[in-house]
mmCIF file of C-alpha atoms and ligand atoms in Angstrom:
data_model
loop_
_atom_site.group_PDB
_atom_site.id
_atom_site.type_symbol
_atom_site.label_atom_id
_atom_site.label_comp_id
_atom_site.label_asym_id
_atom_site.label_seq_id
_atom_site.Cartn_x
_atom_site.Cartn_y
_atom_site.Cartn_z
ATOM 1 C CA MET A 1115 -0.202 0.065 0.381
ATOM 2 C CA LEU A 1116 0.999 3.052 -1.040
ATOM 3 C CA ALA A 1117 0.903 6.532 1.018
ATOM 4 C CA ILE A 1118 1.771 10.346 0.168
ATOM 5 C CA ARG A 1119 3.707 12.633 2.916
ATOM 6 C CA THR A 1120 5.467 15.849 3.178
ATOM 7 C CA LEU A 1121 9.344 15.031 2.224
ATOM 8 C CA GLU A 1122 11.677 15.326 5.188
ATOM 9 C CA PRO A 1123 15.233 15.992 6.671
ATOM 10 C CA ARG A 1124 15.481 11.863 7.092
ATOM 11 C CA ASP A 1125 14.155 10.807 3.870
ATOM 12 C CA ALA A 1126 18.117 12.087 2.172
ATOM 13 C CA LYS A 1127 19.064 8.530 1.598
ATOM 14 C CA ALA A 1128 15.190 7.383 0.216
ATOM 15 C CA MET A 1129 15.206 10.812 -2.108
ATOM 16 C CA LEU A 1130 19.387 9.642 -3.130
ATOM 17 C CA ASP A 1131 18.269 5.789 -3.449
ATOM 18 C CA TYR A 1132 15.251 7.544 -5.765
ATOM 19 C CA PHE A 1133 16.866 9.263 -7.681
ATOM 20 C CA GLU A 1134 20.259 6.941 -8.363
ATOM 21 C CA ARG A 1135 17.721 4.225 -9.317
ATOM 22 C CA ASN A 1136 16.028 6.068 -11.664
ATOM 23 C CA ARG A 1137 18.722 7.781 -13.535
ATOM 24 C CA GLU A 1138 18.268 7.190 -17.132
ATOM 25 C CA HIS A 1139 14.536 7.699 -16.548
ATOM 26 C CA LEU A 1140 14.070 10.786 -15.592
ATOM 27 C CA LYS A 1141 17.243 11.957 -17.745
ATOM 28 C CA PRO A 1142 15.199 12.963 -21.013
ATOM 29 C CA TRP A 1143 12.408 15.305 -18.738
ATOM 30 C CA ILE A 1144 13.714 16.515 -15.934
ATOM 31 C CA PRO A 1145 16.419 20.023 -15.387
ATOM 32 C CA THR A 1146 20.027 19.478 -15.671
ATOM 33 C CA LEU A 1147 21.636 18.215 -11.575
ATOM 34 C CA PRO A 1148 24.131 20.339 -9.925
ATOM 35 C CA ILE A 1149 27.012 18.953 -9.446
ATOM 36 C CA GLY A 1150 26.725 17.346 -5.930
ATOM 37 C CA PHE A 1151 23.177 15.609 -6.562
ATOM 38 C CA TYR A 1152 23.962 12.190 -6.075
ATOM 39 C CA THR A 1153 24.840 12.687 -1.923
ATOM 40 C CA VAL A 1154 23.016 12.044 0.867
ATOM 41 C CA ASP A 1155 24.460 15.547 2.036
ATOM 42 C CA PHE A 1156 23.061 17.004 -0.919
ATOM 43 C CA HIS A 1157 19.990 16.021 -0.052
ATOM 44 C CA SER A 1158 19.663 16.132 3.407
ATOM 45 C CA TYR A 1159 20.392 20.092 3.023
ATOM 46 C CA ARG A 1160 17.978 20.593 0.880
ATOM 47 C CA LEU A 1161 15.493 18.966 2.873
ATOM 48 C CA GLU A 1162 16.045 20.456 5.742
ATOM 49 C CA GLN A 1163 15.416 23.992 2.990
ATOM 50 C CA TYR A 1164 11.828 22.257 2.306
ATOM 51 C CA VAL A 1165 11.224 22.669 5.629
ATOM 52 C CA GLN A 1166 11.722 25.775 6.245
ATOM 53 C CA SER A 1167 9.330 27.116 3.184
ATOM 54 C CA GLU A 1168 6.918 24.224 4.227
ATOM 55 C CA LYS A 1169 7.035 26.384 7.140
ATOM 56 C CA ALA A 1170 6.400 29.613 5.676
ATOM 57 C CA ASN A 1171 3.784 28.459 2.736
ATOM 58 C CA GLU A 1172 6.115 28.892 -0.046
ATOM 59 C CA GLU A 1173 6.029 24.692 -1.438
ATOM 60 C CA PHE A 1174 5.524 21.980 -0.560
ATOM 61 C CA ARG A 1175 7.531 19.188 -1.388
ATOM 62 C CA PHE A 1176 5.588 14.977 -1.232
ATOM 63 C CA GLY A 1177 6.718 11.956 -1.314
ATOM 64 C CA VAL A 1178 4.531 8.753 -2.263
ATOM 65 C CA PHE A 1179 6.476 5.406 -0.179
ATOM 66 C CA ASP A 1180 6.173 2.428 -0.681
ATOM 67 C CA GLN A 1181 7.023 0.859 3.238
ATOM 68 C CA SER A 1182 10.272 2.798 2.918
ATOM 69 C CA ARG A 1183 11.185 2.888 -0.800
ATOM 70 C CA LEU A 1184 10.319 6.837 -2.115
ATOM 71 C CA VAL A 1185 8.527 5.544 -5.274
ATOM 72 C CA ALA A 1186 6.814 9.380 -6.038
ATOM 73 C CA ASN A 1187 7.551 12.638 -5.736
ATOM 74 C CA ILE A 1188 5.313 15.792 -6.564
ATOM 75 C CA ASN A 1189 6.147 19.277 -6.057
ATOM 76 C CA LEU A 1190 4.063 21.823 -5.208
ATOM 77 C CA THR A 1191 6.287 24.882 -5.662
ATOM 78 C CA ALA A 1192 5.683 28.700 -6.736
ATOM 79 C CA ILE A 1193 2.900 29.300 -5.099
ATOM 80 C CA GLU A 1194 1.867 32.848 -5.452
ATOM 81 C CA TYR A 1195 -0.396 34.292 -3.125
ATOM 82 C CA GLY A 1196 -2.336 38.138 -3.089
ATOM 83 C CA ALA A 1197 -3.903 38.570 -6.311
ATOM 84 C CA PHE A 1198 -2.492 35.577 -8.137
ATOM 85 C CA LEU A 1199 -3.348 32.639 -5.773
ATOM 86 C CA ASN A 1200 -1.500 29.912 -8.191
ATOM 87 C CA GLY A 1201 0.659 27.222 -7.702
ATOM 88 C CA ARG A 1202 3.328 24.739 -10.483
ATOM 89 C CA LEU A 1203 4.098 21.061 -9.775
ATOM 90 C CA GLY A 1204 6.098 19.062 -11.393
ATOM 91 C CA TYR A 1205 5.901 15.324 -10.478
ATOM 92 C CA SER A 1206 8.000 12.317 -11.617
ATOM 93 C CA VAL A 1207 7.371 8.359 -10.730
ATOM 94 C CA ASP A 1208 9.754 5.331 -10.441
ATOM 95 C CA GLY A 1209 10.395 4.161 -13.788
ATOM 96 C CA ASP A 1210 9.885 0.499 -11.450
ATOM 97 C CA TYR A 1211 5.477 1.906 -10.484
ATOM 98 C CA ALA A 1212 4.676 3.183 -14.006
ATOM 99 C CA GLY A 1213 1.783 3.113 -16.107
ATOM 100 C CA GLN A 1214 0.184 2.292 -12.396
ATOM 101 C CA GLY A 1215 -2.188 5.194 -12.258
ATOM 102 C CA ILE A 1216 0.173 6.565 -9.733
ATOM 103 C CA ALA A 1217 1.233 9.869 -10.511
ATOM 104 C CA THR A 1218 -2.821 10.307 -11.426
ATOM 105 C CA GLU A 1219 -3.697 9.450 -8.012
ATOM 106 C CA TYR A 1220 -1.310 11.655 -6.338
ATOM 107 C CA VAL A 1221 -1.056 14.423 -8.809
ATOM 108 C CA ASN A 1222 -4.302 14.831 -7.698
ATOM 109 C CA TYR A 1223 -4.421 14.153 -4.045
ATOM 110 C CA VAL A 1224 -1.743 18.163 -3.660
ATOM 111 C CA CYS A 1225 -4.935 19.542 -6.111
ATOM 112 C CA ASP A 1226 -6.720 18.623 -3.603
ATOM 113 C CA PHE A 1227 -4.661 19.611 -1.094
ATOM 114 C CA ALA A 1228 -3.218 23.076 -2.508
ATOM 115 C CA PHE A 1229 -7.131 24.140 -3.273
ATOM 116 C CA GLY A 1230 -8.774 22.832 -0.581
ATOM 117 C CA ASN A 1231 -5.115 23.649 2.350
ATOM 118 C CA LEU A 1232 -4.182 26.378 0.717
ATOM 119 C CA HIS A 1233 -6.725 27.797 -0.718
ATOM 120 C CA LEU A 1234 -4.561 28.564 -4.262
ATOM 121 C CA HIS A 1235 -7.315 29.282 -7.370
ATOM 122 C CA ARG A 1236 -5.189 27.836 -10.254
ATOM 123 C CA LEU A 1237 -2.381 25.447 -10.835
ATOM 124 C CA GLU A 1238 0.087 25.332 -13.331
ATOM 125 C CA ALA A 1239 2.178 22.625 -14.867
ATOM 126 C CA ASN A 1240 5.426 22.625 -17.506
ATOM 127 C CA VAL A 1241 5.281 19.420 -19.899
ATOM 128 C CA MET A 1242 7.414 19.560 -23.007
ATOM 129 C CA PRO A 1243 5.477 18.088 -25.810
ATOM 130 C CA ARG A 1244 6.572 14.842 -26.776
ATOM 131 C CA ASN A 1245 6.281 13.705 -23.237
ATOM 132 C CA VAL A 1246 3.494 11.727 -23.633
ATOM 133 C CA ALA A 1247 2.865 10.125 -20.064
ATOM 134 C CA SER A 1248 2.622 13.037 -18.120
ATOM 135 C CA ARG A 1249 0.293 15.279 -20.699
ATOM 136 C CA ARG A 1250 -1.615 12.055 -20.553
ATOM 137 C CA VAL A 1251 -1.285 12.850 -16.758
ATOM 138 C CA MET A 1252 -2.494 16.693 -16.797
ATOM 139 C CA GLU A 1253 -4.888 15.327 -18.671
ATOM 140 C CA LYS A 1254 -6.448 12.664 -16.696
ATOM 141 C CA CYS A 1255 -6.527 15.120 -13.379
ATOM 142 C CA GLY A 1256 -8.499 17.890 -15.657
ATOM 143 C CA PHE A 1257 -6.075 20.103 -16.750
ATOM 144 C CA GLU A 1258 -6.575 22.042 -20.202
ATOM 145 C CA ILE A 1259 -3.403 22.584 -22.132
ATOM 146 C CA VAL A 1260 -3.033 27.063 -21.931
ATOM 147 C CA GLY A 1261 -0.459 27.448 -24.806
ATOM 148 C CA ARG A 1262 3.463 26.531 -25.508
ATOM 149 C CA SER A 1263 6.324 28.744 -23.410
ATOM 150 C CA PRO A 1264 9.333 28.185 -26.166
ATOM 151 C CA GLN A 1265 12.941 27.360 -25.178
ATOM 152 C CA MET A 1266 11.682 27.758 -21.208
ATOM 153 C CA VAL A 1267 13.349 24.675 -19.627
ATOM 154 C CA ARG A 1268 16.628 23.695 -19.442
ATOM 155 C CA ILE A 1269 16.354 19.336 -19.785
ATOM 156 C CA ALA A 1270 19.464 17.514 -20.586
ATOM 157 C CA GLY A 1271 21.488 20.764 -21.406
ATOM 158 C CA VAL A 1272 18.769 21.977 -23.396
ATOM 159 C CA TRP A 1273 16.858 24.950 -23.761
ATOM 160 C CA GLU A 1274 12.988 22.814 -24.337
ATOM 161 C CA ASP A 1275 9.807 24.421 -25.679
ATOM 162 C CA HIS A 1276 7.158 22.586 -22.405
ATOM 163 C CA ASP A 1277 2.928 23.521 -22.512
ATOM 164 C CA MET A 1278 1.714 24.963 -19.702
ATOM 165 C CA PHE A 1279 -1.575 22.814 -18.538
ATOM 166 C CA ALA A 1280 -3.527 25.027 -15.998
ATOM 167 C CA ARG A 1281 -6.424 23.358 -13.949
ATOM 168 C CA VAL A 1282 -8.865 26.075 -11.724
ATOM 169 C CA ARG A 1283 -10.480 26.566 -8.608
ATOM 170 C CA ASP A 1284 -14.215 24.174 -9.073
HETATM 171 C C1 COA B 2436 4.588 11.270 -16.470
HETATM 172 C C2 COA B 2436 5.256 10.595 -15.759
HETATM 173 C C3 COA B 2436 5.003 11.291 -14.060
HETATM 174 C C4 COA B 2436 3.861 9.624 -15.371
HETATM 175 O O1 COA B 2436 3.573 8.635 -14.482
HETATM 176 P P1 COA B 2436 2.336 7.628 -14.228
HETATM 177 O O2 COA B 2436 2.587 7.046 -12.634
HETATM 178 O O3 COA B 2436 3.247 6.183 -14.675
HETATM 179 O O4 COA B 2436 1.546 7.726 -14.939
HETATM 180 P P2 COA B 2436 0.151 7.143 -14.495
HETATM 181 O O5 COA B 2436 0.165 5.278 -14.517
HETATM 182 O O6 COA B 2436 -1.090 7.695 -13.754
HETATM 183 O O7 COA B 2436 -0.752 7.835 -16.233
HETATM 184 C C5 COA B 2436 -0.425 7.570 -16.874
HETATM 185 C C6 COA B 2436 -0.661 7.451 -18.749
HETATM 186 O O8 COA B 2436 0.055 7.813 -19.526
HETATM 187 C C7 COA B 2436 -0.259 6.565 -20.452
HETATM 188 N N1 COA B 2436 1.372 7.031 -21.738
HETATM 189 C C8 COA B 2436 2.332 6.327 -20.584
HETATM 190 N N2 COA B 2436 2.869 6.437 -21.511
HETATM 191 C C9 COA B 2436 3.039 6.461 -22.659
HETATM 192 C C10 COA B 2436 2.896 6.285 -23.725
HETATM 193 N N3 COA B 2436 4.218 6.536 -24.287
HETATM 194 N N4 COA B 2436 2.359 6.946 -24.625
HETATM 195 C C11 COA B 2436 0.619 7.244 -24.458
HETATM 196 N N5 COA B 2436 0.602 7.297 -23.613
HETATM 197 C C12 COA B 2436 1.067 6.765 -22.195
HETATM 198 C C13 COA B 2436 -0.631 5.607 -19.280
HETATM 199 O O9 COA B 2436 -0.998 3.949 -20.539
HETATM 200 C C14 COA B 2436 -1.587 6.546 -18.993
HETATM 201 O O10 COA B 2436 -3.156 6.981 -19.249
HETATM 202 P P3 COA B 2436 -4.010 5.914 -19.186
HETATM 203 O O11 COA B 2436 -4.084 5.801 -18.080
HETATM 204 O O12 COA B 2436 -5.228 6.339 -20.471
HETATM 205 O O13 COA B 2436 -3.352 4.746 -19.584
HETATM 206 C C15 COA B 2436 6.318 9.362 -15.480
HETATM 207 O O14 COA B 2436 6.325 8.499 -16.844
HETATM 208 C C16 COA B 2436 7.603 10.152 -15.070
HETATM 209 O O15 COA B 2436 7.971 9.712 -13.997
HETATM 210 N N6 COA B 2436 8.242 10.397 -15.905
HETATM 211 C C17 COA B 2436 9.297 11.019 -16.342
HETATM 212 C C18 COA B 2436 9.949 12.427 -15.263
HETATM 213 C C19 COA B 2436 7.996 13.066 -16.166
HETATM 214 O O16 COA B 2436 8.484 13.576 -17.048
HETATM 215 N N7 COA B 2436 7.957 13.563 -14.940
HETATM 216 C C20 COA B 2436 7.062 14.795 -15.839
HETATM 217 C C21 COA B 2436 7.954 16.229 -15.775
HETATM 218 S S1 COA B 2436 6.031 17.582 -16.573
#
């Protein structure tokens, strides 16, 4: 049985294991990783920072666990309050667990959290045109395409176009 919760500093080793296991699976889809990324220290430091950001309601990083194994990351970042009430989603699922509906279920969970607990009005996510699986997740979670952002994110050393998807609170 899977369980979702926000990530904590004690998850540093699980994070490292996740990214090491999924190095090739994630490489075509995620931004170029910083030097030192594949160390426990890197993740301990980063997870400590996440705790602070979470306390300030600036961003929330969720992990989906199968027992002690981290099998998915769902991030809610770039939260803007005031007249925007907007946040940005990012997500990935362990290659061994792909195609089981995990991204769909837990993206929906984080949407419910963002709309229900944080009272955000709009969520967005940016997906590469060729990322068929992620586009399908967006569709299944009720996101609609807004438009194309040329050369938006640097992935594997290339500035890649992304399509912005958005979902507005019901
Ligand atoms: C994108 C990703 C998060 C999807 O996770 P997942 O748990 O497998 O997603 P789900 O099982 O909820 O849904 C995937 C959907 O895509 C479909 N799909 C997967 N690969 C596909 C392909 N090559 N062509 C067509 N459809 C595909 C699945 O059939 C499923 O749709 P269905 O339920 O209608 O059958 C996962 O593949 C991943 O981690 N990719 C690498 C990182 C990434 O791309 N993150 C998103 C960046 S925007």
